[in-house]
Amino acid sequence: ETGVTQSPTHLIKTRGQQVTLRCSSQSGHNTVSWYQQALGQGPQFIFQYYREEENGRGNFPPRFSGLQFPNYSSELNVNALELDDSALYLCASSFVGRGAGELFFGEGSRLTVL
Amino acid sequence: AQTVTQSQPEMSVQEAETVTLSCTYDTSENNYYLFWYKQPPSRQMILVIRQEAYKQQNATENRFSVNFQKAAKSFSLKISDSQLGDTAMYFCAFTLGGANNLFFGTGTRLTVIP
């Protein structure tokens, strides 16, 4: 099995810009979710995609959006970046039918907004 | 609201000794799953152990076991025979029903001392 891979690993943006983060799910997994982990905090659920549609969303504004592709890779897009968006963004994949909450995480993309 | 509280920001333990990490949670739901995830420095978060709330028997995975007290909404993790590789951030989390959107605590940084 290949693991979950994310790119880029680090990036720096300025306030107001837009960013796209990418994730390649673990082989055989059909669900992907994204989490934001601010410094010193636990991860917070952003949203989840299953069969290329969003099927769950946390308390994040619409400027956080995503896509899931037929090969189960995924993107997280954030528009109009704010300083508070600085965080580690984690992608996690899973398989519907497997144990609930059993997620396989990538190493994350660390975003710094200046 | 669903919340997870980890009251121990940092802990340390001597190699080969036993350590217990605390976690309390709050939900009004009856069907949920509890987890401990481990996040080693600069590495992927991985699932350590999982507990279904409807099961009275405490989950065990090799050196890792939990003490699940449903009435008290407490879910502690015991690590026996601690090893240097156990050094990591440990996050307590839960999810409702069969969903994959996890609610995480703020984590406990565990250091295993040689």
Coordinates of N, CA and C in Angstrom, one line a residue:
Chain A
E1 N 0.9 -1.2 0.0 CA 0.0 0.0 0.0 C 0.9 1.2 0.0
T2 N 0.5 2.2 -0.8 CA 1.2 3.5 -0.8 C 0.5 4.3 0.3
G3 N 1.3 5.2 0.9 CA 0.7 6.0 2.0 C 0.1 7.3 1.4
V4 N -0.3 8.1 2.4 CA -0.9 9.4 2.0 C 0.2 10.4 1.8
T5 N 0.2 11.1 0.7 CA 1.3 12.1 0.4 C 0.7 13.4 0.2
Q6 N 1.3 14.4 0.7 CA 0.8 15.8 0.5 C 1.9 16.7 -0.1
S7 N 1.5 17.7 -0.8 CA 2.4 18.7 -1.4 C 1.7 20.1 -1.4
P8 N 2.5 21.1 -1.3 CA 3.9 21.1 -0.9 C 4.0 20.9 0.6
T9 N 5.2 20.6 1.1 CA 5.4 20.4 2.5 C 5.4 21.7 3.3
H10 N 6.0 22.7 2.7 CA 6.0 24.1 3.3 C 5.8 25.1 2.2
L11 N 5.1 26.2 2.6 CA 4.9 27.3 1.7 C 4.6 28.6 2.5
I12 N 4.9 29.7 1.9 CA 4.7 31.0 2.5 C 3.9 31.8 1.5
K13 N 2.8 32.4 2.1 CA 1.9 33.3 1.3 C 1.7 34.6 2.0
T14 N 1.2 35.6 1.3 CA 0.9 36.8 2.0 C -0.6 36.9 2.1
R15 N -1.0 37.8 3.0 CA -2.5 38.0 3.3 C -3.2 38.4 2.0
G16 N -4.3 37.8 1.8 CA -5.1 38.1 0.6 C -4.9 37.2 -0.6
Q17 N -3.8 36.4 -0.6 CA -3.5 35.5 -1.7 C -4.4 34.2 -1.6
Q18 N -4.2 33.4 -2.6 CA -4.9 32.1 -2.6 C -3.9 31.0 -2.6
V19 N -4.3 29.8 -2.0 CA -3.4 28.7 -2.0 C -4.1 27.4 -2.3
T20 N -3.4 26.5 -3.0 CA -3.9 25.2 -3.3 C -3.0 24.1 -2.7
L21 N -3.5 23.3 -1.9 CA -2.7 22.2 -1.3 C -3.3 20.9 -1.9
R22 N -2.3 19.9 -2.1 CA -2.7 18.7 -2.8 C -2.4 17.5 -1.9
C23 N -3.2 16.4 -2.2 CA -3.1 15.2 -1.4 C -3.4 14.0 -2.3
S24 N -2.6 13.0 -2.1 CA -2.8 11.8 -2.8 C -3.2 10.7 -1.8
S25 N -4.3 10.2 -1.9 CA -4.8 9.2 -0.9 C -4.1 7.9 -0.9
Q26 N -4.3 7.2 0.2 CA -3.7 5.8 0.2 C -4.5 5.0 -0.8
S27 N -3.8 4.0 -1.4 CA -4.3 3.2 -2.4 C -5.6 2.4 -1.8
G28 N -6.7 2.5 -2.6 CA -7.9 1.8 -2.2 C -8.8 2.6 -1.4
H29 N -8.4 3.8 -0.9 CA -9.3 4.6 -0.1 C -10.1 5.5 -0.9
N30 N -11.4 5.6 -0.5 CA -12.3 6.4 -1.3 C -12.8 7.7 -0.6
T31 N -12.3 7.9 0.5 CA -12.8 9.1 1.3 C -11.6 9.9 1.7
V32 N -11.7 11.2 1.6 CA -10.6 12.0 2.0 C -11.1 13.2 2.9
S33 N -10.4 13.5 4.0 CA -10.8 14.6 4.8 C -9.6 15.5 5.1
W34 N -9.9 16.7 5.3 CA -8.8 17.7 5.6 C -9.0 18.3 7.0
Y35 N -7.9 18.5 7.6 CA -7.9 19.1 9.0 C -6.9 20.3 9.0
Q36 N -7.2 21.2 9.9 CA -6.3 22.4 10.1 C -5.7 22.2 11.5
Q37 N -4.4 22.2 11.7 CA -3.8 22.1 13.0 C -3.0 23.4 13.3
A38 N -3.5 24.3 14.0 CA -2.8 25.5 14.4 C -1.7 25.1 15.5
L39 N -0.7 25.9 15.6 CA 0.4 25.6 16.5 C -0.1 25.4 17.9
G40 N 0.3 24.3 18.5 CA -0.1 24.0 19.9 C -1.5 23.5 20.1
Q41 N -2.2 23.2 19.0 CA -3.6 22.8 19.0 C -3.8 21.4 18.4
G42 N -4.9 20.8 18.7 CA -5.2 19.6 18.0 C -5.8 19.9 16.6
P43 N -5.8 18.9 15.7 CA -6.4 19.2 14.4 C -7.9 19.5 14.5
Q44 N -8.4 20.4 13.6 CA -9.8 20.7 13.5 C -10.3 20.3 12.1
F45 N -11.4 19.6 12.1 CA -12.0 19.1 10.9 C -12.5 20.3 10.0
I46 N -12.0 20.2 8.7 CA -12.5 21.2 7.7 C -13.6 20.7 6.9
F47 N -13.4 19.6 6.2 CA -14.4 18.9 5.4 C -14.0 17.6 4.9
Q48 N -14.9 16.8 4.4 CA -14.6 15.5 3.9 C -15.3 15.3 2.5
Y49 N -14.6 14.5 1.7 CA -15.1 14.2 0.4 C -15.3 12.7 0.2
Y50 N -16.4 12.4 -0.4 CA -16.6 11.0 -0.8 C -17.3 11.0 -2.1
R51 N -16.7 10.1 -3.0 CA -17.3 10.1 -4.4 C -17.4 11.5 -5.0
E52 N -16.3 12.2 -4.8 CA -16.1 13.5 -5.4 C -17.1 14.6 -4.9
E53 N -17.8 14.3 -3.9 CA -18.7 15.3 -3.3 C -18.4 15.6 -1.9
E54 N -18.6 16.8 -1.4 CA -18.4 17.1 0.0 C -19.6 16.5 0.7
N55 N -19.3 15.8 1.8 CA -20.3 15.1 2.6 C -20.1 15.3 4.1
G56 N -19.5 16.4 4.4 CA -19.4 16.8 5.8 C -18.5 18.0 5.9
R57 N -18.8 19.0 6.7 CA -18.0 20.2 6.8 C -18.0 20.6 8.3
G58 N -16.8 21.1 8.7 CA -16.7 21.7 10.0 C -17.0 23.2 10.0
N59 N -16.6 23.9 11.0 CA -16.9 25.3 11.2 C -15.9 26.2 10.5
F60 N -15.8 26.1 9.2 CA -14.9 26.8 8.4 C -15.7 27.6 7.3
P61 N -15.2 28.8 7.0 CA -16.0 29.7 6.0 C -15.9 29.1 4.6
P62 N -16.7 29.6 3.7 CA -16.7 29.1 2.3 C -15.5 29.4 1.6
R63 N -14.6 30.3 2.0 CA -13.3 30.5 1.3 C -12.4 29.3 1.4
F64 N -12.8 28.3 2.3 CA -12.1 27.0 2.3 C -12.9 26.1 1.4
S65 N -12.4 25.6 0.3 CA -13.1 24.7 -0.6 C -12.2 23.6 -1.0
G66 N -12.8 22.6 -1.6 CA -12.0 21.4 -1.9 C -12.5 20.7 -3.2
L67 N -11.7 19.8 -3.6 CA -12.1 18.9 -4.7 C -11.5 17.5 -4.5
Q68 N -12.3 16.5 -5.0 CA -11.8 15.2 -5.0 C -11.9 14.7 -6.4
F69 N -10.9 14.0 -6.9 CA -10.8 13.6 -8.3 C -11.1 12.1 -8.4
P70 N -11.4 11.6 -9.6 CA -11.8 10.2 -9.8 C -10.7 9.3 -9.3
N71 N -9.4 9.7 -9.3 CA -8.4 8.8 -8.7 C -8.2 9.0 -7.2
Y72 N -9.2 9.7 -6.6 CA -9.2 9.9 -5.2 C -8.2 10.8 -4.6
S73 N -7.4 11.5 -5.5 CA -6.6 12.6 -5.0 C -7.5 13.7 -4.7
S74 N -6.9 14.7 -4.0 CA -7.7 15.8 -3.5 C -7.0 17.1 -3.4
E75 N -7.7 18.2 -3.4 CA -7.2 19.5 -3.3 C -7.9 20.3 -2.2
L76 N -7.2 21.1 -1.5 CA -7.8 22.1 -0.5 C -7.4 23.4 -1.1
N77 N -8.4 24.3 -1.3 CA -8.2 25.6 -1.8 C -8.6 26.6 -0.7
V78 N -7.8 27.6 -0.4 CA -8.1 28.6 0.5 C -7.9 30.0 -0.2
N79 N -9.0 30.7 -0.2 CA -9.0 32.1 -0.9 C -8.8 33.1 0.2
A80 N -8.4 34.3 -0.3 CA -8.3 35.5 0.6 C -7.7 35.2 1.9
L81 N -6.5 34.7 1.9 CA -5.8 34.2 3.1 C -5.7 35.3 4.2
E82 N -5.9 34.8 5.4 CA -5.7 35.6 6.6 C -4.6 35.1 7.4
L83 N -4.1 36.0 8.3 CA -3.0 35.6 9.1 C -3.3 34.3 9.9
D84 N -4.5 34.2 10.4 CA -4.9 33.1 11.2 C -5.0 31.8 10.5
D85 N -4.8 31.8 9.1 CA -4.8 30.6 8.4 C -3.5 29.9 8.4
S86 N -2.5 30.5 9.0 CA -1.2 29.9 9.2 C -1.4 28.7 10.1
A87 N -1.0 27.5 9.6 CA -1.2 26.2 10.3 C -0.6 25.1 9.5
L88 N -0.7 23.9 10.1 CA -0.4 22.7 9.4 C -1.7 22.1 8.9
Y89 N -1.7 21.8 7.6 CA -2.9 21.3 7.0 C -2.7 19.8 6.7
L90 N -3.6 19.0 7.3 CA -3.4 17.6 7.3 C -4.5 17.0 6.4
C91 N -4.1 16.1 5.5 CA -5.0 15.3 4.7 C -5.1 13.9 5.3
A92 N -6.3 13.3 5.3 CA -6.4 12.0 5.8 C -7.3 11.2 4.9
S93 N -7.0 10.0 4.6 CA -7.8 9.1 3.8 C -8.3 7.9 4.5
S94 N -9.5 7.4 4.1 CA -10.1 6.3 4.7 C -10.9 5.5 3.7
F95 N -11.5 4.4 4.1 CA -12.3 3.6 3.2 C -13.7 3.4 3.9
V96 N -14.7 3.9 3.2 CA -16.1 3.7 3.7 C -16.3 2.2 3.9
G97 N -16.7 1.8 5.1 CA -16.9 0.4 5.4 C -15.9 -0.1 6.3
R98 N -14.8 0.6 6.4 CA -13.8 0.3 7.4 C -14.2 1.0 8.7
G99 N -13.5 0.8 9.8 CA -13.9 1.3 11.1 C -14.0 2.8 11.1
A100 N -15.0 3.3 11.6 CA -15.2 4.8 11.7 C -14.1 5.4 12.4
G101 N -13.6 6.5 11.8 CA -12.5 7.3 12.4 C -11.2 6.7 12.2
E102 N -11.1 5.6 11.5 CA -9.8 5.0 11.3 C -9.1 5.7 10.1
L103 N -8.4 6.7 10.3 CA -7.8 7.6 9.3 C -6.4 7.4 9.1
F104 N -5.9 7.6 7.9 CA -4.5 7.5 7.5 C -4.1 8.9 7.1
F105 N -3.2 9.5 7.9 CA -2.8 10.9 7.7 C -1.5 11.0 6.8
G106 N -1.5 12.1 6.1 CA -0.2 12.5 5.5 C 0.6 13.3 6.5
E107 N 1.8 13.7 6.0 CA 2.7 14.5 6.9 C 2.3 16.0 7.0
G108 N 1.4 16.4 6.1 CA 0.9 17.8 6.2 C 1.7 18.8 5.4
S109 N 1.0 19.9 5.1 CA 1.5 21.0 4.4 C 1.5 22.2 5.4
R110 N 2.7 22.7 5.7 CA 2.7 23.8 6.7 C 2.7 25.2 5.9
L111 N 1.6 25.9 6.2 CA 1.3 27.2 5.5 C 1.6 28.3 6.5
T112 N 2.4 29.2 6.0 CA 2.7 30.5 6.8 C 2.1 31.6 6.0
V113 N 1.3 32.4 6.6 CA 0.7 33.6 6.0 C 1.3 34.8 6.6
L114 N 1.9 35.7 5.8 CA 2.6 36.9 6.3 C 1.7 38.1 6.0
Chain B
A1 N -22.4 20.8 22.2 CA -21.1 20.9 21.5 C -20.3 19.7 21.9
Q2 N -19.4 19.3 21.0 CA -18.5 18.1 21.2 C -17.2 18.7 21.6
T3 N -16.7 18.3 22.8 CA -15.4 18.7 23.2 C -14.5 17.6 23.8
V4 N -13.2 17.8 23.7 CA -12.2 16.8 24.2 C -11.2 17.6 25.0
T5 N -11.0 17.2 26.2 CA -10.0 17.9 27.1 C -8.9 17.0 27.5
Q6 N -7.7 17.4 27.2 CA -6.5 16.7 27.7 C -5.8 17.7 28.6
S7 N -5.8 17.4 29.9 CA -5.3 18.3 30.9 C -3.8 18.3 31.2
Q8 N -3.1 17.4 30.5 CA -1.7 17.2 30.7 C -1.0 17.7 29.5
P9 N -0.5 18.9 29.4 CA 0.2 19.3 28.2 C 1.5 18.6 27.9
E10 N 2.2 18.2 29.0 CA 3.5 17.5 28.8 C 3.6 16.5 29.9
M11 N 4.2 15.3 29.5 CA 4.5 14.3 30.5 C 5.8 13.6 30.1
S12 N 6.5 13.0 31.0 CA 7.7 12.3 30.7 C 7.7 11.0 31.5
V13 N 8.4 10.0 31.0 CA 8.4 8.7 31.6 C 9.8 8.0 31.3
Q14 N 10.3 7.3 32.3 CA 11.5 6.6 32.1 C 11.2 5.4 31.2
E15 N 12.2 5.1 30.3 CA 12.1 3.9 29.5 C 11.8 2.7 30.3
A16 N 10.9 1.9 29.8 CA 10.5 0.6 30.4 C 9.4 0.8 31.5
E17 N 9.2 2.0 31.9 CA 8.1 2.3 32.9 C 6.8 2.4 32.2
T18 N 5.7 2.6 33.0 CA 4.4 2.7 32.6 C 3.9 4.2 32.8
V19 N 3.1 4.7 31.8 CA 2.6 6.0 31.9 C 1.1 6.0 31.5
T20 N 0.3 6.9 32.1 CA -1.1 7.0 31.8 C -1.4 8.5 31.3
L21 N -2.0 8.6 30.2 CA -2.4 9.9 29.7 C -3.9 10.1 29.8
S22 N -4.3 11.2 30.3 CA -5.7 11.4 30.6 C -6.5 12.1 29.5
C23 N -7.8 11.8 29.4 CA -8.6 12.5 28.5 C -10.1 12.4 29.0
T24 N -10.7 13.5 28.9 CA -12.2 13.6 29.1 C -12.8 14.2 27.9
Y25 N -14.1 13.8 27.7 CA -14.8 14.3 26.5 C -16.2 14.7 26.9
D26 N -16.9 15.3 26.1 CA -18.3 15.7 26.3 C -19.1 15.6 25.1
T27 N -20.2 14.8 25.1 CA -21.1 14.7 24.1 C -22.4 14.2 24.7
S28 N -23.5 14.6 24.0 CA -24.8 14.2 24.5 C -25.3 13.0 23.7
E29 N -24.5 12.6 22.7 CA -24.8 11.4 21.9 C -24.5 10.1 22.6
N30 N -25.1 9.0 22.2 CA -24.8 7.7 22.8 C -24.0 6.8 21.9
N31 N -23.9 7.1 20.6 CA -23.2 6.3 19.7 C -22.0 7.0 19.2
Y32 N -20.8 6.6 19.7 CA -19.6 7.3 19.3 C -18.4 6.4 19.4
Y33 N -17.3 6.8 18.9 CA -16.1 6.0 18.9 C -15.0 6.9 19.5
L34 N -14.1 6.4 20.2 CA -13.0 7.1 20.8 C -11.7 6.6 20.3
F35 N -10.7 7.5 20.2 CA -9.4 7.2 19.7 C -8.3 7.8 20.4
W36 N -7.1 7.2 20.3 CA -5.8 7.8 20.6 C -5.0 7.8 19.4
Y37 N -4.5 9.0 18.9 CA -3.6 9.1 17.8 C -2.3 9.6 18.3
K38 N -1.3 9.2 17.6 CA 0.1 9.5 18.0 C 0.7 10.3 16.8
Q39 N 1.4 11.4 17.2 CA 2.0 12.3 16.2 C 3.5 12.5 16.5
P40 N 4.4 11.6 16.0 CA 5.8 11.7 16.3 C 6.3 13.0 15.7
P41 N 7.4 13.5 16.1 CA 8.0 14.8 15.6 C 8.2 14.6 14.1
S42 N 7.7 15.6 13.3 CA 7.8 15.7 11.9 C 7.4 14.4 11.1
R43 N 6.5 13.7 11.7 CA 6.0 12.5 11.1 C 4.5 12.4 11.1
Q44 N 4.0 11.4 10.3 CA 2.6 11.3 10.2 C 1.9 10.9 11.5
M45 N 0.7 11.4 11.6 CA -0.2 11.0 12.7 C -0.7 9.6 12.5
I46 N -0.6 8.7 13.5 CA -1.1 7.3 13.3 C -2.0 6.9 14.4
L47 N -2.9 6.1 14.1 CA -3.9 5.6 15.1 C -3.2 4.6 16.0
V48 N -3.4 4.8 17.3 CA -2.8 3.9 18.3 C -3.8 2.9 18.8
I49 N -5.0 3.4 19.1 CA -6.0 2.5 19.6 C -7.4 3.1 19.4
R50 N -8.4 2.2 19.4 CA -9.8 2.6 19.1 C -10.7 1.9 20.0
Q51 N -11.8 2.6 20.4 CA -12.8 2.0 21.4 C -14.2 2.4 20.9
E52 N -15.0 1.4 20.8 CA -16.4 1.7 20.5 C -17.1 2.0 21.8
A53 N -17.9 3.0 21.9 CA -18.6 3.4 23.1 C -19.6 2.4 23.6
Y54 N -20.1 1.5 22.7 CA -21.1 0.5 23.2 C -20.4 -0.7 23.8
K55 N -19.1 -0.8 23.6 CA -18.4 -1.9 24.2 C -17.9 -1.6 25.6
Q56 N -18.2 -2.5 26.5 CA -17.8 -2.3 27.9 C -16.3 -2.7 28.1
Q57 N -15.9 -3.6 27.3 CA -14.5 -4.1 27.5 C -13.5 -3.1 27.0
N58 N -12.5 -2.8 27.7 CA -11.5 -1.8 27.3 C -10.6 -2.4 26.2
A59 N -10.3 -1.6 25.2 CA -9.5 -2.0 24.1 C -8.0 -2.1 24.5
T60 N -7.3 -3.0 23.9 CA -5.9 -3.3 24.1 C -5.2 -3.5 22.8
E61 N -4.0 -2.9 22.6 CA -3.2 -3.1 21.4 C -1.8 -3.2 21.9
N62 N -1.3 -4.5 22.1 CA 0.0 -4.7 22.6 C 0.3 -4.0 23.9
R63 N 1.2 -3.0 23.8 CA 1.6 -2.3 25.1 C 0.6 -1.2 25.4
F64 N -0.3 -0.9 24.6 CA -1.3 0.2 24.7 C -2.6 -0.3 25.2
S65 N -3.2 0.3 26.2 CA -4.5 -0.1 26.6 C -5.2 1.2 27.1
V66 N -6.6 1.1 27.1 CA -7.3 2.2 27.6 C -8.2 1.8 28.8
N67 N -8.5 2.9 29.5 CA -9.5 2.8 30.6 C -10.7 3.6 30.3
F68 N -11.7 3.0 29.8 CA -12.9 3.7 29.3 C -14.0 3.7 30.4
Q69 N -14.3 4.9 30.9 CA -15.3 5.1 31.9 C -16.4 5.9 31.3
K70 N -17.4 5.3 30.7 CA -18.5 6.0 29.9 C -19.2 7.0 30.8
A71 N -19.6 6.6 32.0 CA -20.4 7.5 32.8 C -19.7 8.7 33.1
A72 N -18.4 8.6 33.4 CA -17.5 9.7 33.7 C -17.0 10.4 32.5
K73 N -17.3 9.9 31.3 CA -16.8 10.4 30.0 C -15.3 10.6 30.1
S74 N -14.6 9.5 30.5 CA -13.2 9.5 30.6 C -12.6 8.4 29.8
F75 N -11.5 8.7 29.2 CA -10.8 7.8 28.2 C -9.3 7.9 28.3
S76 N -8.7 7.2 29.3 CA -7.3 7.4 29.5 C -6.5 6.3 28.7
L77 N -5.3 6.6 28.4 CA -4.4 5.7 27.6 C -3.2 5.3 28.5
K78 N -3.0 4.0 28.7 CA -1.9 3.5 29.4 C -0.9 2.9 28.5
I79 N 0.4 3.3 28.6 CA 1.5 2.8 27.8 C 2.4 2.0 28.8
S80 N 2.5 0.7 28.5 CA 3.4 -0.1 29.4 C 4.7 -0.3 28.7
D81 N 5.7 -0.6 29.5 CA 7.1 -0.8 29.0 C 7.5 0.3 27.9
S82 N 7.4 1.5 28.4 CA 7.6 2.6 27.4 C 9.0 2.5 26.7
Q83 N 8.9 2.8 25.4 CA 10.1 2.8 24.5 C 10.4 4.2 24.0
L84 N 11.6 4.4 23.6 CA 12.1 5.7 23.1 C 11.2 6.1 21.9
G85 N 10.8 5.1 21.1 CA 9.9 5.4 19.9 C 8.5 5.9 20.3
D86 N 8.2 5.8 21.6 CA 6.9 6.3 22.0 C 6.9 7.8 22.2
T87 N 8.0 8.4 22.1 CA 8.1 9.9 22.2 C 7.3 10.5 21.1
A88 N 6.3 11.3 21.5 CA 5.4 11.9 20.4 C 4.4 12.8 21.1
M89 N 3.6 13.5 20.3 CA 2.3 14.1 20.8 C 1.2 13.0 20.7
Y90 N 0.4 13.0 21.7 CA -0.7 12.0 21.7 C -2.0 12.8 21.8
F91 N -2.9 12.5 20.9 CA -4.1 13.2 20.8 C -5.3 12.2 21.1
C92 N -6.1 12.6 21.9 CA -7.4 11.9 22.2 C -8.4 12.5 21.2
A93 N -9.3 11.7 20.7 CA -10.3 12.1 19.7 C -11.5 11.3 19.8
F94 N -12.6 11.8 19.3 CA -13.8 10.9 19.2 C -14.6 11.4 17.9
T95 N -15.5 10.5 17.5 CA -16.4 10.8 16.4 C -17.7 10.2 16.7
L96 N -18.7 10.8 16.1 CA -20.1 10.4 16.4 C -20.5 9.4 15.3
G97 N -21.3 8.3 15.7 CA -21.8 7.4 14.8 C -20.7 6.8 13.9
G98 N -21.0 6.7 12.6 CA -20.0 6.1 11.7 C -19.2 7.2 10.9
A99 N -19.2 8.4 11.4 CA -18.6 9.5 10.6 C -17.1 9.5 10.8
N100 N -16.4 10.2 9.9 CA -15.0 10.3 10.0 C -14.5 11.7 10.4
N101 N -15.4 12.6 10.8 CA -15.0 13.9 11.3 C -14.7 13.8 12.8
L102 N -13.4 13.8 13.1 CA -12.9 13.6 14.4 C -12.9 14.9 15.2
F103 N -13.2 14.9 16.5 CA -13.0 16.0 17.4 C -11.7 15.7 18.2
F104 N -10.7 16.5 18.1 CA -9.5 16.2 18.8 C -9.3 17.1 20.0
G105 N -8.5 16.6 21.0 CA -8.1 17.4 22.1 C -6.8 18.2 21.7
T106 N -6.2 18.9 22.6 CA -5.1 19.7 22.4 C -3.8 19.0 22.4
G107 N -3.8 17.7 22.9 CA -2.7 16.9 22.9 C -1.8 16.9 24.2
T108 N -1.1 15.8 24.3 CA -0.1 15.6 25.4 C 1.2 15.3 24.8
R109 N 2.2 16.1 25.1 CA 3.5 15.8 24.6 C 4.2 14.8 25.6
L110 N 4.5 13.6 25.1 CA 5.1 12.6 25.9 C 6.6 12.4 25.5
T111 N 7.5 12.5 26.5 CA 8.9 12.2 26.3 C 9.3 11.0 27.1
V112 N 9.9 10.1 26.4 CA 10.4 8.9 27.0 C 11.9 9.1 27.3
I113 N 12.4 9.0 28.5 CA 13.7 9.3 28.9 C 14.5 8.0 29.0
P114 N 15.7 8.0 28.3 CA 16.5 6.8 28.4 C 17.0 6.5 29.8

